[in-house]
Coordinates of C-alpha atoms (C1' of nucleotides) in Angstrom, one line a residue:
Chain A
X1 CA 45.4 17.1 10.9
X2 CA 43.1 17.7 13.8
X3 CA 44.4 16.7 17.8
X4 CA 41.8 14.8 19.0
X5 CA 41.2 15.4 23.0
X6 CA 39.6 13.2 25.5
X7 CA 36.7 14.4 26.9
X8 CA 34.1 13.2 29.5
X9 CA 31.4 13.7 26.9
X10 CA 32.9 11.4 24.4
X11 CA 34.1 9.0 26.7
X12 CA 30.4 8.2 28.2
X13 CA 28.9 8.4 24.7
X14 CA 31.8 5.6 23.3
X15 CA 31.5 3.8 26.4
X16 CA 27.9 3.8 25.9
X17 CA 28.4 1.9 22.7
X18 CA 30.8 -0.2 23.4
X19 CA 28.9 -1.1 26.0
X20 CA 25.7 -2.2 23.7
X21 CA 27.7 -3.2 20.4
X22 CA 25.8 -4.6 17.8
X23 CA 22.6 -2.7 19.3
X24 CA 21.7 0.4 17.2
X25 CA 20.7 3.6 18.7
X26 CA 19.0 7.1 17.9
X27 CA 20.5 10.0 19.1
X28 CA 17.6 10.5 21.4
X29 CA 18.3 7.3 23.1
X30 CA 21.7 7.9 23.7
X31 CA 21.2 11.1 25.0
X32 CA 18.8 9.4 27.4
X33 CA 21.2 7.1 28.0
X34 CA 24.3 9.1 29.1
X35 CA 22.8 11.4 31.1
X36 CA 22.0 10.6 34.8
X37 CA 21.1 12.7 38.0
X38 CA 24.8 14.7 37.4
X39 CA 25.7 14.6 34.5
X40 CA 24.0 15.3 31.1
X41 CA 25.9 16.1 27.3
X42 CA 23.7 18.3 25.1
X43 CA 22.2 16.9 22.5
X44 CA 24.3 18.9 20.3
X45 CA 27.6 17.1 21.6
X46 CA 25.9 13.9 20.9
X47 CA 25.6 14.7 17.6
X48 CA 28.8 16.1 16.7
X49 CA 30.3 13.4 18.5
X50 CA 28.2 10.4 16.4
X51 CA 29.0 12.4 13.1
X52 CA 32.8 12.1 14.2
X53 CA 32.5 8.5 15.2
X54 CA 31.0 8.2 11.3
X55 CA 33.7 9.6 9.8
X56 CA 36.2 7.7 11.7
X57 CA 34.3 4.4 10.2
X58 CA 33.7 3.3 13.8
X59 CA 29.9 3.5 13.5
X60 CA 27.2 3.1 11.1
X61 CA 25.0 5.4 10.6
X62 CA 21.6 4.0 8.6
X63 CA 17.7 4.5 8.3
X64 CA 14.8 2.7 8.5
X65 CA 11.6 2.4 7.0
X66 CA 8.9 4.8 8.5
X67 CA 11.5 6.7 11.1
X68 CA 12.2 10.2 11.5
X69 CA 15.3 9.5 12.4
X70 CA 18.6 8.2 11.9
X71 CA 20.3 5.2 13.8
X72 CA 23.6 4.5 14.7
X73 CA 25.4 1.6 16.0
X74 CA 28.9 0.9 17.0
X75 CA 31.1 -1.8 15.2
X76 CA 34.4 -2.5 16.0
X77 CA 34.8 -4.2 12.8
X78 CA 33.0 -1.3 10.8
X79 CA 36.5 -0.7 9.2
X80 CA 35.9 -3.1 6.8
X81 CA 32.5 -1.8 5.7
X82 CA 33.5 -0.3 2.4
X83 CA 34.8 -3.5 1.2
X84 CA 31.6 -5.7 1.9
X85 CA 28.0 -6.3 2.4
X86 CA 25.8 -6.0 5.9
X87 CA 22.4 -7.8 6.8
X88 CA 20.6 -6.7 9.5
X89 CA 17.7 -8.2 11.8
X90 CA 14.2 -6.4 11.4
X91 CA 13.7 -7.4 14.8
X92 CA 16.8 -6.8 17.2
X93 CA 18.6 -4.4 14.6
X94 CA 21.9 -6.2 15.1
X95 CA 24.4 -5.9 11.4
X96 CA 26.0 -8.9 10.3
X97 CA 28.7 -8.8 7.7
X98 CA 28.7 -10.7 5.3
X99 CA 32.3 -12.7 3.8
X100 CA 32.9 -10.9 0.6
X101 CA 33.5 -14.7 -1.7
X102 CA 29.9 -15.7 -0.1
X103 CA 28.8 -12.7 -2.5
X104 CA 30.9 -13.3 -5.4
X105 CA 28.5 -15.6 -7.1
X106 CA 25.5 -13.3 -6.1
X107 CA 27.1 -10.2 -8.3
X108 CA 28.7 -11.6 -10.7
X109 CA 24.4 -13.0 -11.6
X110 CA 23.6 -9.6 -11.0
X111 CA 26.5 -7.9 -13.6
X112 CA 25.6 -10.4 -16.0
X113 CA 21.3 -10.9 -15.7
X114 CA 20.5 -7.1 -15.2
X115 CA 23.8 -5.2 -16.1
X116 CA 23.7 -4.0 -12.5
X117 CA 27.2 -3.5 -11.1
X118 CA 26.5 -4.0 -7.4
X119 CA 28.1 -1.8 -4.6
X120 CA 28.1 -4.1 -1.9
X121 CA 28.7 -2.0 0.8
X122 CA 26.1 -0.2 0.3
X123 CA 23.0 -2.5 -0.3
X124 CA 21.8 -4.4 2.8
X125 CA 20.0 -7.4 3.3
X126 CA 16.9 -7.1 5.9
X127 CA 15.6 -10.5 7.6
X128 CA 15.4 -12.1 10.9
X129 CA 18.5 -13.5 12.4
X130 CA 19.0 -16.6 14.4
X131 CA 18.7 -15.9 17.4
X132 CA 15.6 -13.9 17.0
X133 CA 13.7 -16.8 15.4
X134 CA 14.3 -18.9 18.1
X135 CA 13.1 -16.2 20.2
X136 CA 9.5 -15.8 18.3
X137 CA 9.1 -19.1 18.7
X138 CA 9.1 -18.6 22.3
X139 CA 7.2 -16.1 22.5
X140 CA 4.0 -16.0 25.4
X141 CA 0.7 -14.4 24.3
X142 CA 2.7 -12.2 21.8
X143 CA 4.8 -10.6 23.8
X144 CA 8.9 -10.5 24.0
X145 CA 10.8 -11.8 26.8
X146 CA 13.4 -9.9 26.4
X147 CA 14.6 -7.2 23.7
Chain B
X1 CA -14.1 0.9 3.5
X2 CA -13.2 4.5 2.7
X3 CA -14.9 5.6 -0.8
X4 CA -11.7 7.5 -2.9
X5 CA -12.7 10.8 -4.4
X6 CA -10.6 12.1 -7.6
X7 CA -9.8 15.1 -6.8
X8 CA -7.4 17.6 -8.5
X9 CA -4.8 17.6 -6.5
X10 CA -4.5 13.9 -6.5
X11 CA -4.6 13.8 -10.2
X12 CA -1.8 16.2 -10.8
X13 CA 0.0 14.1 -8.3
X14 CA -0.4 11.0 -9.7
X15 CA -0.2 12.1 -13.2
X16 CA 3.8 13.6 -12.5
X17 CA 4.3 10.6 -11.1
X18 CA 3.6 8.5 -13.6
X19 CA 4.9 10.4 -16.0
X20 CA 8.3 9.8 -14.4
X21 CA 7.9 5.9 -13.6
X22 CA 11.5 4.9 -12.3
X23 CA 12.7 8.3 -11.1
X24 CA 12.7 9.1 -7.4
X25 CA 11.4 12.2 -5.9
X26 CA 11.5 14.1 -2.3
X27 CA 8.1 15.7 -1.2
X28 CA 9.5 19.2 -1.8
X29 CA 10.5 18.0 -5.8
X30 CA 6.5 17.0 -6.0
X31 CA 5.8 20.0 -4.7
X32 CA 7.6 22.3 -6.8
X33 CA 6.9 20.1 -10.0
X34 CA 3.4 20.1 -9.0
X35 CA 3.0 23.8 -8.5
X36 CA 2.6 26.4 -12.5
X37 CA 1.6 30.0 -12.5
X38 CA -1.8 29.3 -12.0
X39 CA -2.6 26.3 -9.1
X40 CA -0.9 25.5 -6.8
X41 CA -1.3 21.8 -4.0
X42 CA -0.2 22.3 -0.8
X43 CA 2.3 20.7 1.1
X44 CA 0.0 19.2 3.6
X45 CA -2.3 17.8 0.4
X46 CA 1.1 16.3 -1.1
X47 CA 2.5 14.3 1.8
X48 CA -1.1 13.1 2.5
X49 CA -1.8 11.5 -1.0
X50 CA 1.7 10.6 -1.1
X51 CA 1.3 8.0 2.1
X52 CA -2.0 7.3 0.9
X53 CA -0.3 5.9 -2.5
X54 CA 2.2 4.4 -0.7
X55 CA -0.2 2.4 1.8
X56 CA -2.2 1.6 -1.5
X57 CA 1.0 -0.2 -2.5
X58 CA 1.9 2.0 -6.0
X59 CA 4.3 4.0 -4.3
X60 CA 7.9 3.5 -2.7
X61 CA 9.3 5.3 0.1
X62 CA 12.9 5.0 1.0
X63 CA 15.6 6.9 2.1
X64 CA 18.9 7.4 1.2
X65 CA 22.4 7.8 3.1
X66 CA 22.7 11.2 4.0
X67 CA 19.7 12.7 2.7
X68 CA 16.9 14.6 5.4
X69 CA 14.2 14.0 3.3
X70 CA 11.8 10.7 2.2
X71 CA 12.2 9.8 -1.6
X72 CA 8.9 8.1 -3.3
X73 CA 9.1 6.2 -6.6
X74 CA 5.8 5.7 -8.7
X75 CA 5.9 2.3 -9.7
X76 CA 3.1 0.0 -11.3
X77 CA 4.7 -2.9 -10.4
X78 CA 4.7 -2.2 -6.8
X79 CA 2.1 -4.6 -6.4
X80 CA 4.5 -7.6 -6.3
X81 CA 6.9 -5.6 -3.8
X82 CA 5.8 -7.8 -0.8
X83 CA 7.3 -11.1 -2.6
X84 CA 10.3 -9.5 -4.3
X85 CA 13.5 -7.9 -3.8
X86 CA 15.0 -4.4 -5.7
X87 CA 18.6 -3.1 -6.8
X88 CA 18.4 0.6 -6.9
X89 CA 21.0 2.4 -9.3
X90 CA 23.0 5.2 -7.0
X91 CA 23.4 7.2 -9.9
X92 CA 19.8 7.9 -11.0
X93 CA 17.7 6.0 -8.6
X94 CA 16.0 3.7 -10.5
X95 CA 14.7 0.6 -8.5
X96 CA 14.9 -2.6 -10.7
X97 CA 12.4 -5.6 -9.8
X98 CA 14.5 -8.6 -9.3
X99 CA 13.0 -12.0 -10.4
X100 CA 12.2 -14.2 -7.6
X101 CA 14.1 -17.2 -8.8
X102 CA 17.2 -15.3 -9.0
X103 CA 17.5 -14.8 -5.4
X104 CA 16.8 -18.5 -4.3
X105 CA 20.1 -20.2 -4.2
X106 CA 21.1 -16.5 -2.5
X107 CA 18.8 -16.3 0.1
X108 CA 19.0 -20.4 0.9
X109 CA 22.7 -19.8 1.5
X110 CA 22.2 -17.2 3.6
X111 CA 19.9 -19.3 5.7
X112 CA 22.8 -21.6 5.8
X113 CA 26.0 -20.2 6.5
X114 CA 24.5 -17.2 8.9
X115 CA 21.1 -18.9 10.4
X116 CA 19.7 -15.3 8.5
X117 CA 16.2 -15.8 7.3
X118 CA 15.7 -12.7 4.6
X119 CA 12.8 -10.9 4.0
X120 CA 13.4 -10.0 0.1
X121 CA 10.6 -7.7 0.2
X122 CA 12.8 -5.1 2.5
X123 CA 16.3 -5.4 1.1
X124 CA 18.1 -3.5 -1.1
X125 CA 20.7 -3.7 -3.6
X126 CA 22.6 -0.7 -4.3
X127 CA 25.0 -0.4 -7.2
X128 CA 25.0 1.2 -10.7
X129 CA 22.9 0.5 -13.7
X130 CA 23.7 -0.6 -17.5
X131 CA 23.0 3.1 -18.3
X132 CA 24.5 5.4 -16.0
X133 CA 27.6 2.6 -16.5
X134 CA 27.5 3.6 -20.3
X135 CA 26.9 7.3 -19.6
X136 CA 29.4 7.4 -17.3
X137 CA 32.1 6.5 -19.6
X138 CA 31.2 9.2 -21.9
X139 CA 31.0 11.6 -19.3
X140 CA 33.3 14.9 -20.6
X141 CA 34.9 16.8 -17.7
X142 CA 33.6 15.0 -15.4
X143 CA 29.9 17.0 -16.1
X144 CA 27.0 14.6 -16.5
X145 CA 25.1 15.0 -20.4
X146 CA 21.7 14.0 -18.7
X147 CA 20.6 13.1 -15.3
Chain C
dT1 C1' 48.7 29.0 26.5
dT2 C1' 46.7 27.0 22.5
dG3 C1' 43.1 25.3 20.2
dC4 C1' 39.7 21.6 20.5
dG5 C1' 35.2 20.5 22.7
dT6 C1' 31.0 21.7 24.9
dG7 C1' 26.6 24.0 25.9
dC8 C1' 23.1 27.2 25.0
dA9 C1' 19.9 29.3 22.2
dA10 C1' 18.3 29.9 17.9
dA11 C1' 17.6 28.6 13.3
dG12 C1' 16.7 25.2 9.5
dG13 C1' 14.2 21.8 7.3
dT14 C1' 10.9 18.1 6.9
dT15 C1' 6.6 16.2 8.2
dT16 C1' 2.3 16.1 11.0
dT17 C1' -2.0 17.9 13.1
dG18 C1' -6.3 20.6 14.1
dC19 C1' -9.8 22.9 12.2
dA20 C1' -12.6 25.3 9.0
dT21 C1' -13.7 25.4 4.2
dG22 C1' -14.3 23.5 -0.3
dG23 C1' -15.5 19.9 -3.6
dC24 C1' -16.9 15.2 -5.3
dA25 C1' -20.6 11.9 -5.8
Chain D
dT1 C1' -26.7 16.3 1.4
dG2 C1' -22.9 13.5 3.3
dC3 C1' -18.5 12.5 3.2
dC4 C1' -13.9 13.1 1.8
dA5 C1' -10.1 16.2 0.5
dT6 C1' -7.8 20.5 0.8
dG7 C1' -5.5 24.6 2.7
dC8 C1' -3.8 27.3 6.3
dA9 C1' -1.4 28.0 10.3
dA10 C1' 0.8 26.1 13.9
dA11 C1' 3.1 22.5 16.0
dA12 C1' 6.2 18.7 16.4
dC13 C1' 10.5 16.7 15.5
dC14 C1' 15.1 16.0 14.4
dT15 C1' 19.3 18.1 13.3
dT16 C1' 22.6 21.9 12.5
dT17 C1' 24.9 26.4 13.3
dG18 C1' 27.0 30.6 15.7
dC19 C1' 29.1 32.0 19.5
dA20 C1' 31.1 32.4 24.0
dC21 C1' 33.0 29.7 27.5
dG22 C1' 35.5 25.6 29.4
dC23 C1' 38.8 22.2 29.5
dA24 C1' 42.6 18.9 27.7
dA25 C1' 47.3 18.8 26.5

DNA sequence: TTGCGTGCAAAGGTTTTGCATGGCA
DNA sequence: TGCCATGCAAAACCTTTGCACGCAA
């Protein structure tokens, strides 16, 4: 078993996350992010650093359609993830998790209709969420008031 | 409106493709697969008829967890993508069309319980097929007879 | 002091672009 | 002939790796 040490690097880049949880992130952006006039962490201690986060389940690591590259995005609650199913907004990118019994009915249709034996932490649902409808409906000559 | 010239190296493309309706394949795959003793289509020609196919609507690109590279899936069905939803099997990447009326009652609880307005079209069930379910129990060693 | 973490530079791999050439209609 | 498509080489990106040095415990 590895020590783990606390370093300034990881601190800013968990920090970082914390700070914007539920937000998802390329690597590029958070190395824009944590570096300032000082400071900067190479990009190659962000990257070891998100990989690590992966692995400890404390962030998700996904794709999307038509991107190079990969996002991440902190979750507190990420723990759970192997056990159940995520939905996340095409617009603000946020994941929701989904309660496992609101799927029950949903796979046990799918086992039976198609033979498909569902792995529900491993599909995900894309839509809009709430609050970014409400949003859209407010929106002035097309453009966002906030992001 | 652009006029569409059938050209070689589209044909050989399309062809392998079709050939192997349901099965995924990364750029460099098509390009090997693509390739004999005696032609060969660049890498350049491949990724530009692939996003051409895919724009045209008979192609689907996705990624998967983990994986560098796009994966595209000939699929004549395609068309209907934008109304639909898919389950794709882990094991040997098949996408399945989904009827529509199966996903109602899903999708109107969704917008119930979590305010989460789904776009069908863009989600994606992962899980494991009748097949690969019925090859897997007759798996020796753990070594696959056929992928 | 020990060994984990960081930074640099370089490499690896995938995908895109500019430009001249080739081929379809 | 007039476009469209192809191929080559180079570039653009994102991500990973090797190695020496720095820092936490």
């Amino acid at each position: 078993m590895k020590n783990e040490y606390r370093t300034k690097a990881r601190s800013l880049i968990i920090e970082y996350l914390k700070g914007h949880s539920g937000k998802r992130f390329t690597a590029k952006e958070i190395f824009d992010a944590v570096k300032d006039d000082e400071n900067t962490v190479s990009r190659t201690t962000i990257y070891r650093n998100l990989e690590r986060l992966c692995d400890q389940g404390n962030l998700v690591k996904f794709k999307e359609p038509n991107q190079d590259s990969w996002f991440y995005q902190y979750s507190d609650t990420y723990q759970h993830c192997n056990t159940h199913m995520h939905a996340q907004c095409a617009v603000c990118g946020r994941i929701f998790h989904l309660e496992d019994v609101f799927l029950d009915g949903f796979a046990k249709k799918m086992k039976l209709v198609y033979g498909f034996d569902m792995d529900p932490s491993k599909s995900l649902i894309i839509g809009q969420c709430e609050s970014c409808r409400r949003k859209a409906g407010k929106k002035i000559r097309n453009v966002d008031v906030e992001q």
